[in-house]
Short mmCIF file of C-alpha atoms in Angstrom, two decimals:
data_model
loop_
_atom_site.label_atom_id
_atom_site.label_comp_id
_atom_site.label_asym_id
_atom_site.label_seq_id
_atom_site.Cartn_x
_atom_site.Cartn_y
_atom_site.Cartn_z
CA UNK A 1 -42.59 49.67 -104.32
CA UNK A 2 -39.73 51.63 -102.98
CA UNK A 3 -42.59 54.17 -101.78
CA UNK A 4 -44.26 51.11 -99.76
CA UNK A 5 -40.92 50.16 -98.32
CA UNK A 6 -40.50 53.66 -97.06
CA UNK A 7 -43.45 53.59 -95.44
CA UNK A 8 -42.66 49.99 -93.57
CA UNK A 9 -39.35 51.35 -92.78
CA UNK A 10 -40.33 54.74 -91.11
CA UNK A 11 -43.27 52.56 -88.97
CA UNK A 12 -40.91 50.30 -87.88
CA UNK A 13 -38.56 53.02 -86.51
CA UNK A 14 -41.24 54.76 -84.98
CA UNK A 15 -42.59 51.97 -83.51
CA UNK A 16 -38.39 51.25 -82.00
CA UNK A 17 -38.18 54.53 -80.56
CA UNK A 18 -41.79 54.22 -79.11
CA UNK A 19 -40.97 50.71 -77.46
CA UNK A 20 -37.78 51.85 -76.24
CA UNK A 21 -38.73 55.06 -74.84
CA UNK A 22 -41.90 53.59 -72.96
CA UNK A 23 -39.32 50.94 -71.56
CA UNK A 24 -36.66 53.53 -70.62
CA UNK A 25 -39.40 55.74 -69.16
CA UNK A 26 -41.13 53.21 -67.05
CA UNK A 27 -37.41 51.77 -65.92
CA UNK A 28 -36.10 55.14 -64.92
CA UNK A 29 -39.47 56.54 -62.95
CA UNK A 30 -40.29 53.45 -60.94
CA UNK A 31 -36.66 52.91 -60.05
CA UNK A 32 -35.19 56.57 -59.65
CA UNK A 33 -37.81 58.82 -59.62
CA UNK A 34 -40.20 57.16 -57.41
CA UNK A 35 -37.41 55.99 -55.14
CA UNK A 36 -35.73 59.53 -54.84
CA UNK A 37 -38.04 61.88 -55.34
CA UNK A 38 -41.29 60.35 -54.25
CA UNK A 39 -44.55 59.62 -56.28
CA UNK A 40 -45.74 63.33 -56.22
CA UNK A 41 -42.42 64.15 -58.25
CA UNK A 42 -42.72 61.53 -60.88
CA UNK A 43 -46.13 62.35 -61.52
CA UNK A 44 -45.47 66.16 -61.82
CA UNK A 45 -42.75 65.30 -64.44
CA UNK A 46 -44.90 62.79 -66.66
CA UNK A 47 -47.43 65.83 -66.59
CA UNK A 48 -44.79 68.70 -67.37
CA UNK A 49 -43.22 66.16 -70.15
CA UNK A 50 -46.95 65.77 -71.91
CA UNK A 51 -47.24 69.73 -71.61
CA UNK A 52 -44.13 70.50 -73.26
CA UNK A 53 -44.37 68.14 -75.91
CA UNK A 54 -47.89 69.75 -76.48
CA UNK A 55 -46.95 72.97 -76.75
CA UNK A 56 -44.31 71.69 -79.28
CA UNK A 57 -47.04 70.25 -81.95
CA UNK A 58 -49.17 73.25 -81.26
CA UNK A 59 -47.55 76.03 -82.99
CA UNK A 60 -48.70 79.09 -81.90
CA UNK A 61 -45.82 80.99 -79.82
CA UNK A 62 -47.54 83.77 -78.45
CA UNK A 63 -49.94 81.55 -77.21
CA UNK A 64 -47.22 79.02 -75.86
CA UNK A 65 -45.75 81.56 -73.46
CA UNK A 66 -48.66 81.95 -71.67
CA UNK A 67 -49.83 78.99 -71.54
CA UNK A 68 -46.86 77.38 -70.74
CA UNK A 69 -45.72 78.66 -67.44
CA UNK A 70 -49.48 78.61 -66.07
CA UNK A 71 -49.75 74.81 -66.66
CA UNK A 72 -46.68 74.14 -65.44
CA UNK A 73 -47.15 76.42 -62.14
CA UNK A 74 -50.87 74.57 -61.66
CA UNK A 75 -49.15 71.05 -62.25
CA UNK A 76 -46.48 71.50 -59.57
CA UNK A 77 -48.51 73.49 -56.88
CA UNK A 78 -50.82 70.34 -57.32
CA UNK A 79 -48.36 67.42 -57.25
CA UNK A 80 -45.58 69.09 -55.04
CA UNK A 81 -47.51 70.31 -52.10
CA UNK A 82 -45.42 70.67 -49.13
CA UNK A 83 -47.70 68.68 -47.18
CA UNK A 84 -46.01 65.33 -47.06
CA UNK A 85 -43.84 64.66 -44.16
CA UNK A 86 -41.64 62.24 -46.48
CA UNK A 87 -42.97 60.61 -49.55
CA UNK A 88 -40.98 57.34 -50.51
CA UNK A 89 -42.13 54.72 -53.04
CA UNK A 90 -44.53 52.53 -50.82
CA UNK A 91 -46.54 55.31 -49.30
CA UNK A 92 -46.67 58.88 -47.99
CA UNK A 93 -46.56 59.77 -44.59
CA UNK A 94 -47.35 63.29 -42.92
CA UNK A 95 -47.24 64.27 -39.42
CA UNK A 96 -49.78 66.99 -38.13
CA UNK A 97 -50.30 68.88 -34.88
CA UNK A 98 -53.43 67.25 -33.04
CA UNK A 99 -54.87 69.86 -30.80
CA UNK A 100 -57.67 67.99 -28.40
CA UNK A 101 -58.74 68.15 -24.86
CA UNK A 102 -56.73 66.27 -22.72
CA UNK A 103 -53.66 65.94 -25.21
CA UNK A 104 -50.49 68.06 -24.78
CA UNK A 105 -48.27 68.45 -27.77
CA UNK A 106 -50.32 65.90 -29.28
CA UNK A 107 -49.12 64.73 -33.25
CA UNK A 108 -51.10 62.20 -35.49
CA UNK A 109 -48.96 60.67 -37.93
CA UNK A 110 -50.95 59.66 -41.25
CA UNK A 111 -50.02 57.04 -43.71
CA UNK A 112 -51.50 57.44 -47.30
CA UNK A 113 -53.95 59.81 -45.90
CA UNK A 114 -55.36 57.67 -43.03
CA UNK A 115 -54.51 57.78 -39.50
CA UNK A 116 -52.18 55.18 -38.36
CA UNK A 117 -51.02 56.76 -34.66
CA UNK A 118 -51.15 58.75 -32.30
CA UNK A 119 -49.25 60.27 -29.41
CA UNK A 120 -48.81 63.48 -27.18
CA UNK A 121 -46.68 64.20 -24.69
CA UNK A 122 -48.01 63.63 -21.39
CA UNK A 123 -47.01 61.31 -18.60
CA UNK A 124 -48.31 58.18 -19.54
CA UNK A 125 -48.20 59.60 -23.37
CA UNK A 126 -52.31 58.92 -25.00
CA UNK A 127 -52.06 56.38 -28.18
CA UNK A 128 -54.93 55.81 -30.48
CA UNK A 129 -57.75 53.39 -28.96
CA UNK A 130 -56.95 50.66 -30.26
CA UNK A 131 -53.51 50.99 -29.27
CA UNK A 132 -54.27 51.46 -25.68
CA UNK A 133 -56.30 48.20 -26.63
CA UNK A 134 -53.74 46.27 -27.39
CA UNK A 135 -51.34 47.09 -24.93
CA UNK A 136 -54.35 46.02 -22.02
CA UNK A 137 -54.27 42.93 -23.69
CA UNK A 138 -50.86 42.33 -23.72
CA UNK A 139 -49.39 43.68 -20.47
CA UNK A 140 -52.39 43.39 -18.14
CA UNK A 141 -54.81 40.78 -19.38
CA UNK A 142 -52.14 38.51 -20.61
CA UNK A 143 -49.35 39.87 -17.75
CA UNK A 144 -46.71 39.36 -20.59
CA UNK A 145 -42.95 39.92 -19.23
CA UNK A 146 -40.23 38.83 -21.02
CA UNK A 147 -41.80 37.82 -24.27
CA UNK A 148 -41.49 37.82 -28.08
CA UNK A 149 -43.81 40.03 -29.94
CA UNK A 150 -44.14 40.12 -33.19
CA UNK A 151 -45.88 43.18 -35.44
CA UNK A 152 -47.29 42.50 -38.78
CA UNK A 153 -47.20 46.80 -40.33
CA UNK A 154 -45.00 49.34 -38.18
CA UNK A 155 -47.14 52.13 -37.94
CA UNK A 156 -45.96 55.30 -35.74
CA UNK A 157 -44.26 52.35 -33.43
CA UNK A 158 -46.67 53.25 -30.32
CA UNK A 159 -47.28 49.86 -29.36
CA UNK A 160 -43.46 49.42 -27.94
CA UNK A 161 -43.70 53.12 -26.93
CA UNK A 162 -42.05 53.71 -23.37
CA UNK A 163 -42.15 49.54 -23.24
CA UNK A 164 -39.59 47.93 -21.95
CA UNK A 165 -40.66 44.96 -20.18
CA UNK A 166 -41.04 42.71 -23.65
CA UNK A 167 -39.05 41.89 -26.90
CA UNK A 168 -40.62 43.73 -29.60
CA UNK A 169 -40.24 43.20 -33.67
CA UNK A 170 -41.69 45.24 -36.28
CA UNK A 171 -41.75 44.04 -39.91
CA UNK A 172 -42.94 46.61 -42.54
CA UNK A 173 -42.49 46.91 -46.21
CA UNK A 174 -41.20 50.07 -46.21
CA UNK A 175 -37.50 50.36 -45.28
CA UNK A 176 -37.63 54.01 -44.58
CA UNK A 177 -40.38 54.08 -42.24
CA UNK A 178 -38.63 53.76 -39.02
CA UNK A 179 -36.61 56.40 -40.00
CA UNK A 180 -39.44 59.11 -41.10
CA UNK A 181 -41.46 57.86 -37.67
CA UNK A 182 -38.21 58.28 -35.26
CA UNK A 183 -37.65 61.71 -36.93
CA UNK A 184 -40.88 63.93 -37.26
CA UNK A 185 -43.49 61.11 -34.82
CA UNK A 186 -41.74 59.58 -32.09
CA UNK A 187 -38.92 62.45 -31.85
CA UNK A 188 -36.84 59.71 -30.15
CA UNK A 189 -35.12 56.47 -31.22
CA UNK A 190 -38.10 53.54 -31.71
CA UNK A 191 -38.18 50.78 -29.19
CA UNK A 192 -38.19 47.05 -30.93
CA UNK A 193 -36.05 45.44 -33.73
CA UNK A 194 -37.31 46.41 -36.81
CA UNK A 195 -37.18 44.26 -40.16
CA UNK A 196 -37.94 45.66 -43.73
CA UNK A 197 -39.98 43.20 -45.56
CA UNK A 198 -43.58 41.79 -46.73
CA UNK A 199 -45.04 40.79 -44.09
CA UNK A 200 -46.27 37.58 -45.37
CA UNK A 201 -42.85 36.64 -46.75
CA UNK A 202 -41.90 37.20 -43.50
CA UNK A 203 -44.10 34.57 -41.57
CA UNK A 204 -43.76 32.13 -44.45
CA UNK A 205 -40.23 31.99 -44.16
CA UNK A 206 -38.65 32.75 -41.21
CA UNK A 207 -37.52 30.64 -38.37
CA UNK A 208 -38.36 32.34 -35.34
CA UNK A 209 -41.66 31.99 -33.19
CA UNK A 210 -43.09 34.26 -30.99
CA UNK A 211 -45.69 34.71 -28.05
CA UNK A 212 -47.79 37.18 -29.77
CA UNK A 213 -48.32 38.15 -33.58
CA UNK A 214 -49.80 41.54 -33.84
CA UNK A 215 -51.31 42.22 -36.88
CA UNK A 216 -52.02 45.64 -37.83
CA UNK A 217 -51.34 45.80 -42.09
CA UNK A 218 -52.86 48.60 -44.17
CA UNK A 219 -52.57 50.07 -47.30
CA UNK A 220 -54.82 52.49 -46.44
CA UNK A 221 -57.65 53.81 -44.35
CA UNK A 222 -60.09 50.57 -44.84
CA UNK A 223 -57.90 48.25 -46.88
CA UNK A 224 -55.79 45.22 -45.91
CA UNK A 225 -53.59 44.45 -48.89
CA UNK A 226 -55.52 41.16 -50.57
CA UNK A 227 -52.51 38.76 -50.55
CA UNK A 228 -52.94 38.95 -46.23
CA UNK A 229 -56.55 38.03 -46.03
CA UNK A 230 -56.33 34.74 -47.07
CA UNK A 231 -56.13 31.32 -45.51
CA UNK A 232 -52.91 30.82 -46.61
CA UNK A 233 -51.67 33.77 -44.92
CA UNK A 234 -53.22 33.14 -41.52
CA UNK A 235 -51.86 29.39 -41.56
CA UNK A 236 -48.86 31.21 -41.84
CA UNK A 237 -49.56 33.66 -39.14
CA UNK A 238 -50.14 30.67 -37.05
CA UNK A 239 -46.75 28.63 -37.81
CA UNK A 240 -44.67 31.22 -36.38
CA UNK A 241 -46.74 30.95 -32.76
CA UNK A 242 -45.31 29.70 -30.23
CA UNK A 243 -47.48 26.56 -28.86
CA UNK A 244 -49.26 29.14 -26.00
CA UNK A 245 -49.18 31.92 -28.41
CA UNK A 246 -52.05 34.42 -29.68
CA UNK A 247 -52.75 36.17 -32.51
CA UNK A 248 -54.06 39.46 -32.35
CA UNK A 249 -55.09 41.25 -35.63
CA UNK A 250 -56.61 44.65 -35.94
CA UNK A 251 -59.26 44.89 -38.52
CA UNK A 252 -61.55 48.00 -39.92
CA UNK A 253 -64.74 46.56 -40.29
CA UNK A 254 -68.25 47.47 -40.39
CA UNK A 255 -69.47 48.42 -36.76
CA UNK A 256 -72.06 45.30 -37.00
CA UNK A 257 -70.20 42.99 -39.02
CA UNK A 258 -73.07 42.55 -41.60
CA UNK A 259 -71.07 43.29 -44.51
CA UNK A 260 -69.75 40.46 -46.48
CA UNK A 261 -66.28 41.73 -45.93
CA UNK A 262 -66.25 41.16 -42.69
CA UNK A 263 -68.45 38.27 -42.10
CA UNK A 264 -66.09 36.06 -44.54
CA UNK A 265 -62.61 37.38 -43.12
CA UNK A 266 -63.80 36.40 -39.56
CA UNK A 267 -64.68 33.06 -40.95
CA UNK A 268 -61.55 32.99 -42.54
CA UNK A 269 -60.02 33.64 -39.40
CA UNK A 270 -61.56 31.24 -37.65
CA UNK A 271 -61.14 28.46 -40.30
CA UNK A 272 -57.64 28.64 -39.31
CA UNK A 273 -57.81 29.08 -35.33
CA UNK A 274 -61.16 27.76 -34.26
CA UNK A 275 -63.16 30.35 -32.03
CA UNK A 276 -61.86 33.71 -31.80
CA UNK A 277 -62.76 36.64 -29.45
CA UNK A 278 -64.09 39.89 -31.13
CA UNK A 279 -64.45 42.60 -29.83
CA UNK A 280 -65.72 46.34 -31.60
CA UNK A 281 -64.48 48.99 -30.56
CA UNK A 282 -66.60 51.68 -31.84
CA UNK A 283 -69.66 50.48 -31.99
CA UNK A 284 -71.80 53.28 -33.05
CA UNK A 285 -69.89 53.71 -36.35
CA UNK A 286 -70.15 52.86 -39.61
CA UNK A 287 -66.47 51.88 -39.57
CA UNK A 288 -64.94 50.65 -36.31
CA UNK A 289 -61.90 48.99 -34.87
CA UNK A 290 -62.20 45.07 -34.50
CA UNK A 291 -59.59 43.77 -32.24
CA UNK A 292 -59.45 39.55 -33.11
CA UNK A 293 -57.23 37.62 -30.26
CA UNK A 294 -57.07 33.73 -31.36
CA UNK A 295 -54.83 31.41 -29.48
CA UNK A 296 -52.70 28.80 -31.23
CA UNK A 297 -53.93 25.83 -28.63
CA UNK A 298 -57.31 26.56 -30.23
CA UNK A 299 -58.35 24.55 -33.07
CA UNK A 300 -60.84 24.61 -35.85
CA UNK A 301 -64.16 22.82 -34.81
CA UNK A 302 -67.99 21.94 -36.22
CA UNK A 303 -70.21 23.29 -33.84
CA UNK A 304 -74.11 22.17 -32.66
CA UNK A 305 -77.31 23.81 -32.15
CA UNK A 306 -78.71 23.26 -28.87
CA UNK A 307 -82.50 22.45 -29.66
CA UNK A 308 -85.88 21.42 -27.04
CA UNK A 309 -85.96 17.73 -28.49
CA UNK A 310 -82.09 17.11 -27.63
CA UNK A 311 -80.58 19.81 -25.76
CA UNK A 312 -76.87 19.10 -24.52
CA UNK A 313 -76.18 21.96 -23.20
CA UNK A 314 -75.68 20.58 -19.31
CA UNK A 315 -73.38 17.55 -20.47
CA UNK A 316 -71.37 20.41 -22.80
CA UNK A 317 -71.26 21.96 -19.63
CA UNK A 318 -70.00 19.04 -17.31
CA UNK A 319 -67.40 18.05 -20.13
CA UNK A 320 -66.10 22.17 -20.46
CA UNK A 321 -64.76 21.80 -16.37
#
């Protein structure tokens, strides 16, 4: 008996210092680590940890010392690259040298490994496509002057770039992305207010409205974060329009928008605002920018076939003017 209660007692310690040190671990990487040091760090210290408590059980010295320092040297060089511009606990972000025809001093900055902006500097600076996109839309197309803009992921800033004839707000999750973007991207303080938070938190929430909402939200080269997909989200989206306002979200989509991806987030879309314009920007790719512009005076609708036996396409037509 006292043998069995041995036993129980030693398990249930174990299993203490187990729970506790998975609980103090967890506590002290997501919260110190990963907020200090970045995710590279943490993960080279979980690694280094596991190798030196191996090398512990093993036994064998000689074979220890050589070991040792090897695996540690190949767990750093791979975790600790000096790549990363800044590494925080939402993403990384690097800044390279872009050298291309027509670009001078031109500098991509990359978020998680995918391209979010571009910029160079010549006199008007070159922005990524879809950038140079938007801002047709916005100052030309729509002749804004004097309004509130509102964008949905921060990006490299280009959008406000050099742009002072409207209001501009960025909100992004990451607090220390204006920071890292003004620093090693822009090289110069970023035009716009800029508010850390999620950006549907944001539209559910706040008070404010706004001419244009400018979505443009990735976690990564192809992926919108779920949670700002939905329905929910783009009634959201909507409430914070102002009653002429437009939404204008940037999507990565299949170049023919056959996939199911994109076929149901357009109808999503459209649920919400009625009939939307679309337009591809790269056509000829598998992946290609889709720039959405809805209007908040537009409104969800059933539409008809027009068909020989009862074709209404002239009265449509007479009602439409």
């Amino acid at each position: 008996l006292m043998k069995h209660a041995r036993t129980g007692e030693a398990s249930g310690i174990a299993l203490y210092w187990s729970t506790l040190g998975s609980f103090l671990g967890s506590l002290s990487l997501s919260l110190l680590v990963m907020q200090w040091l970045g995710v590279a760090a943490a993960v080279a210290i979980c690694a280094l940890g596991l190798l030196a408590g191996t090398l512990l059980l093993h036994g064998r010295r000689r074979a220890s010392l050589i070991l040792g320092p090897l695996a540690a040297l190949l767990i750093v060089g791979a975790n600790l690259q000096p790549t990363a511009t800044a590494d925080t606990a939402y993403a990384e972000y690097q800044v390279a040298v872009l050298d291309r025809d027509g670009l001078q001093d031109g500098r991509t900055f990359w978020v998680n490994k995918s391209l979010a902006s571009l910029i160079d500097a010549s006199e008007p600076p070159s922005y990524t496509r879809y950038i140079q996109h938007l801002r047709q839309l916005l100052l030309v197309d729509l002749a804004y002057r004097e309004r509130d803009i509102l964008i949905l992921g921060a990006g490299g800033f280009t959008l406000s770039h050099q742009e002072p004839l409207n209001r501009y707000t960025y909100v992004d999750i990451d607090p220390e992305i204006r920071r890292i973007a003004e620093r090693h991207f822009l090289r110069q303080p970023a035009t716009g207010e800029f508010i850390a938070d999620d950006a549907r938190r944001f539209v559910a929430t706040t008070e404010r409205r706004f001419d244009a909402v400018v979505v443009d939200v990735y976690s990564s080269h192809t992926a919108i974060p779920a949670h700002l997909v939905t329905r929910e989200f783009w009634t959201a989206a909507r409430r914070v329009l102002k009653p002429d306002g437009v939404l204008i979200a940037n999507l990565i989509l299949d170049g023919k928008l056959e996939t199911p991806y994109a076929r149901n987030l357009l109808a999503t879309i459209e649920g919400v605002f009625g009939r939307c314009a679309v337009e591809v920007l790269h056509k000829g790719k598998p992946l290609a920018n889709v720039e959405v512009s809805c209007f908040a005076s537009s409104q969800p609708g059933t539409a008809q076939h027009y068909i020989d036996e009862k074709n209404r396409a002239d009265l449509d037509l007479a009602r439409s003017r």
